[in-house]
């Protein structure tokens, strides 16, 4: 999986960049400036501290927010709101993490996502070790 992330291109909208319109991308994007419009992406999106996004809707695989986002957020994988961020809009995602000191106003809808592996096939090491010890017990 680390190889896949290295192969993806990273685009950065700098602090001096202001974009207004519809943005579509498949790789990873970091916004440090101002964005207004709509984002449709299959890659990962990061909104840096100081960045301001005013969107109708923001769609990506995963979205990490440290700046300000106004508008709806839709991330198939996960959304992370970092400390100091400001988010006003509804969020739809499979996993969410909201840090302390986040100003969030909106509703959260959790997507049901099938796990990549069977939950029954991944027991903790301690549990596996306990099973081995008990099975070795001659009683």
PDB file of C-alpha atoms in Angstrom:
ATOM      1  CA  UNK A   1       0.000   0.000   0.000  1.00  0.00           C
ATOM      2  CA  UNK A   2       2.893   2.392   0.706  1.00  0.00           C
ATOM      3  CA  UNK A   3       3.975   1.943  -2.918  1.00  0.00           C
ATOM      4  CA  UNK A   4       0.544   3.066  -4.168  1.00  0.00           C
ATOM      5  CA  UNK A   5       0.749   6.278  -2.147  1.00  0.00           C
ATOM      6  CA  UNK A   6       4.219   7.037  -3.522  1.00  0.00           C
ATOM      7  CA  UNK A   7       3.005   6.618  -7.105  1.00  0.00           C
ATOM      8  CA  UNK A   8       0.224   9.184  -6.704  1.00  0.00           C
ATOM      9  CA  UNK A   9       1.024  12.765  -7.672  1.00  0.00           C
ATOM     10  CA  UNK A  10       0.627  15.522  -5.109  1.00  0.00           C
ATOM     11  CA  UNK A  11      -0.692  18.912  -6.192  1.00  0.00           C
ATOM     12  CA  UNK A  12      -0.507  21.901  -3.863  1.00  0.00           C
ATOM     13  CA  UNK A  13      -2.662  25.013  -4.228  1.00  0.00           C
ATOM     14  CA  UNK A  14      -0.357  27.588  -2.582  1.00  0.00           C
ATOM     15  CA  UNK A  15      -1.341  30.331  -0.158  1.00  0.00           C
ATOM     16  CA  UNK A  16      -1.461  32.861  -3.006  1.00  0.00           C
ATOM     17  CA  UNK A  17      -3.769  30.636  -5.084  1.00  0.00           C
ATOM     18  CA  UNK A  18      -7.460  31.470  -5.358  1.00  0.00           C
ATOM     19  CA  UNK A  19      -9.641  29.054  -7.357  1.00  0.00           C
ATOM     20  CA  UNK A  20     -13.287  29.470  -8.262  1.00  0.00           C
ATOM     21  CA  UNK A  21     -15.114  26.677 -10.114  1.00  0.00           C
ATOM     22  CA  UNK A  22     -15.371  22.897 -10.335  1.00  0.00           C
ATOM     23  CA  UNK A  23     -12.205  20.927  -9.614  1.00  0.00           C
ATOM     24  CA  UNK A  24     -11.884  17.227 -10.521  1.00  0.00           C
ATOM     25  CA  UNK A  25      -8.786  15.153  -9.730  1.00  0.00           C
ATOM     26  CA  UNK A  26      -7.700  11.551  -9.177  1.00  0.00           C
ATOM     27  CA  UNK A  27      -4.429  12.090  -7.283  1.00  0.00           C
ATOM     28  CA  UNK A  28      -3.798  13.899  -3.980  1.00  0.00           C
ATOM     29  CA  UNK A  29      -4.405  17.616  -3.431  1.00  0.00           C
ATOM     30  CA  UNK A  30      -3.365  20.002  -0.655  1.00  0.00           C
ATOM     31  CA  UNK A  31      -5.117  23.368  -0.471  1.00  0.00           C
ATOM     32  CA  UNK A  32      -3.297  26.139   1.406  1.00  0.00           C
ATOM     33  CA  UNK A  33      -5.053  29.078  -0.322  1.00  0.00           C
ATOM     34  CA  UNK A  34      -8.688  29.905  -1.098  1.00  0.00           C
ATOM     35  CA  UNK A  35     -11.107  27.656  -2.972  1.00  0.00           C
ATOM     36  CA  UNK A  36     -14.687  28.345  -3.964  1.00  0.00           C
ATOM     37  CA  UNK A  37     -16.919  25.974  -5.923  1.00  0.00           C
ATOM     38  CA  UNK A  38     -17.102  22.198  -6.003  1.00  0.00           C
ATOM     39  CA  UNK A  39     -14.495  19.440  -5.614  1.00  0.00           C
ATOM     40  CA  UNK A  40     -15.012  15.986  -7.161  1.00  0.00           C
ATOM     41  CA  UNK A  41     -12.082  13.699  -6.465  1.00  0.00           C
ATOM     42  CA  UNK A  42     -11.128  10.067  -6.119  1.00  0.00           C
ATOM     43  CA  UNK A  43      -7.828  10.882  -4.402  1.00  0.00           C
ATOM     44  CA  UNK A  44      -7.095  12.350  -0.969  1.00  0.00           C
ATOM     45  CA  UNK A  45      -7.678  15.991  -0.066  1.00  0.00           C
ATOM     46  CA  UNK A  46      -6.037  18.059   2.658  1.00  0.00           C
ATOM     47  CA  UNK A  47      -7.144  21.562   3.662  1.00  0.00           C
ATOM     48  CA  UNK A  48      -4.200  23.150   5.473  1.00  0.00           C
ATOM     49  CA  UNK A  49      -4.335  25.565   8.408  1.00  0.00           C
ATOM     50  CA  UNK A  50      -5.162  29.023   7.063  1.00  0.00           C
ATOM     51  CA  UNK A  51      -6.866  27.671   3.925  1.00  0.00           C
ATOM     52  CA  UNK A  52     -10.477  28.660   3.255  1.00  0.00           C
ATOM     53  CA  UNK A  53     -12.841  26.485   1.192  1.00  0.00           C
ATOM     54  CA  UNK A  54     -16.377  27.608   0.409  1.00  0.00           C
ATOM     55  CA  UNK A  55     -17.941  24.688  -1.434  1.00  0.00           C
ATOM     56  CA  UNK A  56     -21.317  23.454  -2.562  1.00  0.00           C
ATOM     57  CA  UNK A  57     -19.894  19.957  -2.035  1.00  0.00           C
ATOM     58  CA  UNK A  58     -16.458  18.466  -1.487  1.00  0.00           C
ATOM     59  CA  UNK A  59     -16.056  14.793  -2.499  1.00  0.00           C
ATOM     60  CA  UNK A  60     -12.845  12.739  -2.106  1.00  0.00           C
ATOM     61  CA  UNK A  61     -11.505   9.414  -0.840  1.00  0.00           C
ATOM     62  CA  UNK A  62     -10.271  10.948   2.426  1.00  0.00           C
ATOM     63  CA  UNK A  63     -10.397  14.547   3.618  1.00  0.00           C
ATOM     64  CA  UNK A  64      -8.191  16.050   6.341  1.00  0.00           C
ATOM     65  CA  UNK A  65      -9.177  19.551   7.462  1.00  0.00           C
ATOM     66  CA  UNK A  66      -6.958  21.920   9.432  1.00  0.00           C
ATOM     67  CA  UNK A  67      -8.387  25.147   7.957  1.00  0.00           C
ATOM     68  CA  UNK A  68     -11.914  26.392   7.266  1.00  0.00           C
ATOM     69  CA  UNK A  69     -14.519  24.540   5.196  1.00  0.00           C
ATOM     70  CA  UNK A  70     -18.048  25.759   4.550  1.00  0.00           C
ATOM     71  CA  UNK A  71     -20.199  23.274   2.625  1.00  0.00           C
ATOM     72  CA  UNK A  72     -21.021  19.589   2.494  1.00  0.00           C
ATOM     73  CA  UNK A  73     -18.269  16.975   2.781  1.00  0.00           C
ATOM     74  CA  UNK A  74     -18.456  13.477   1.312  1.00  0.00           C
ATOM     75  CA  UNK A  75     -15.482  11.135   1.850  1.00  0.00           C
ATOM     76  CA  UNK A  76     -15.762   7.444   0.983  1.00  0.00           C
ATOM     77  CA  UNK A  77     -12.915   6.459   3.354  1.00  0.00           C
ATOM     78  CA  UNK A  78     -12.537   9.008   6.191  1.00  0.00           C
ATOM     79  CA  UNK A  79     -12.795  12.611   7.386  1.00  0.00           C
ATOM     80  CA  UNK A  80     -10.444  14.103   9.961  1.00  0.00           C
ATOM     81  CA  UNK A  81     -11.032  17.504  11.531  1.00  0.00           C
ATOM     82  CA  UNK A  82      -7.798  18.672  13.139  1.00  0.00           C
ATOM     83  CA  UNK A  83      -7.477  20.972  16.156  1.00  0.00           C
ATOM     84  CA  UNK A  84      -8.289  24.589  15.324  1.00  0.00           C
ATOM     85  CA  UNK A  85     -10.333  23.792  12.205  1.00  0.00           C
ATOM     86  CA  UNK A  86     -13.730  25.299  11.425  1.00  0.00           C
ATOM     87  CA  UNK A  87     -16.274  23.179   9.545  1.00  0.00           C
ATOM     88  CA  UNK A  88     -19.821  24.238   8.669  1.00  0.00           C
ATOM     89  CA  UNK A  89     -21.702  21.648   6.635  1.00  0.00           C
ATOM     90  CA  UNK A  90     -22.967  18.093   6.609  1.00  0.00           C
ATOM     91  CA  UNK A  91     -20.460  15.234   6.582  1.00  0.00           C
ATOM     92  CA  UNK A  92     -20.963  11.811   4.995  1.00  0.00           C
ATOM     93  CA  UNK A  93     -18.144   9.272   5.524  1.00  0.00           C
ATOM     94  CA  UNK A  94     -17.226   5.747   6.640  1.00  0.00           C
ATOM     95  CA  UNK A  95     -14.907   6.934   9.463  1.00  0.00           C
ATOM     96  CA  UNK A  96     -14.596  10.272  11.246  1.00  0.00           C
ATOM     97  CA  UNK A  97     -12.175  11.776  13.735  1.00  0.00           C
ATOM     98  CA  UNK A  98     -12.819  15.150  15.356  1.00  0.00           C
ATOM     99  CA  UNK A  99      -9.999  16.586  17.479  1.00  0.00           C
ATOM    100  CA  UNK A 100     -10.462  18.863  20.466  1.00  0.00           C
ATOM    101  CA  UNK A 101     -10.844  22.577  19.738  1.00  0.00           C
ATOM    102  CA  UNK A 102     -12.765  22.054  16.469  1.00  0.00           C
ATOM    103  CA  UNK A 103     -15.694  24.289  15.624  1.00  0.00           C
ATOM    104  CA  UNK A 104     -18.151  22.023  13.795  1.00  0.00           C
ATOM    105  CA  UNK A 105     -21.709  22.807  12.805  1.00  0.00           C
ATOM    106  CA  UNK A 106     -23.628  20.225  10.784  1.00  0.00           C
ATOM    107  CA  UNK A 107     -24.832  16.645  10.674  1.00  0.00           C
ATOM    108  CA  UNK A 108     -22.784  13.471  10.317  1.00  0.00           C
ATOM    109  CA  UNK A 109     -24.003  10.465   8.307  1.00  0.00           C
ATOM    110  CA  UNK A 110     -21.937   7.299   8.565  1.00  0.00           C
ATOM    111  CA  UNK A 111     -21.530   5.194   5.431  1.00  0.00           C
ATOM    112  CA  UNK A 112     -21.697   1.465   5.893  1.00  0.00           C
ATOM    113  CA  UNK A 113     -18.513   0.036   4.495  1.00  0.00           C
ATOM    114  CA  UNK A 114     -17.617  -3.614   4.293  1.00  0.00           C
ATOM    115  CA  UNK A 115     -14.331  -4.330   6.086  1.00  0.00           C
ATOM    116  CA  UNK A 116     -11.407  -5.332   3.859  1.00  0.00           C
ATOM    117  CA  UNK A 117     -10.719  -8.387   6.037  1.00  0.00           C
ATOM    118  CA  UNK A 118     -12.919 -10.703   8.025  1.00  0.00           C
ATOM    119  CA  UNK A 119     -13.156  -9.517  11.627  1.00  0.00           C
ATOM    120  CA  UNK A 120     -12.994 -13.139  12.751  1.00  0.00           C
ATOM    121  CA  UNK A 121      -9.630 -13.713  11.067  1.00  0.00           C
ATOM    122  CA  UNK A 122      -7.791 -10.909  12.874  1.00  0.00           C
ATOM    123  CA  UNK A 123      -7.609 -11.672  16.579  1.00  0.00           C
ATOM    124  CA  UNK A 124      -5.173  -9.804  18.798  1.00  0.00           C
ATOM    125  CA  UNK A 125      -1.756 -11.341  19.510  1.00  0.00           C
ATOM    126  CA  UNK A 126      -2.624 -11.736  23.202  1.00  0.00           C
ATOM    127  CA  UNK A 127      -5.788 -13.638  22.296  1.00  0.00           C
ATOM    128  CA  UNK A 128      -3.891 -15.919  19.913  1.00  0.00           C
ATOM    129  CA  UNK A 129      -1.186 -16.513  22.532  1.00  0.00           C
ATOM    130  CA  UNK A 130      -3.840 -17.375  25.134  1.00  0.00           C
ATOM    131  CA  UNK A 131      -5.381 -19.908  22.774  1.00  0.00           C
ATOM    132  CA  UNK A 132      -1.994 -21.548  22.112  1.00  0.00           C
ATOM    133  CA  UNK A 133      -1.207 -21.772  25.834  1.00  0.00           C
ATOM    134  CA  UNK A 134      -4.609 -23.310  26.632  1.00  0.00           C
ATOM    135  CA  UNK A 135      -4.346 -25.787  23.790  1.00  0.00           C
ATOM    136  CA  UNK A 136      -0.916 -26.883  25.032  1.00  0.00           C
ATOM    137  CA  UNK A 137      -2.330 -27.461  28.507  1.00  0.00           C
ATOM    138  CA  UNK A 138      -2.556 -31.271  29.023  1.00  0.00           C
ATOM    139  CA  UNK A 139      -5.595 -31.022  31.328  1.00  0.00           C
TER     140      UNK A 139
END
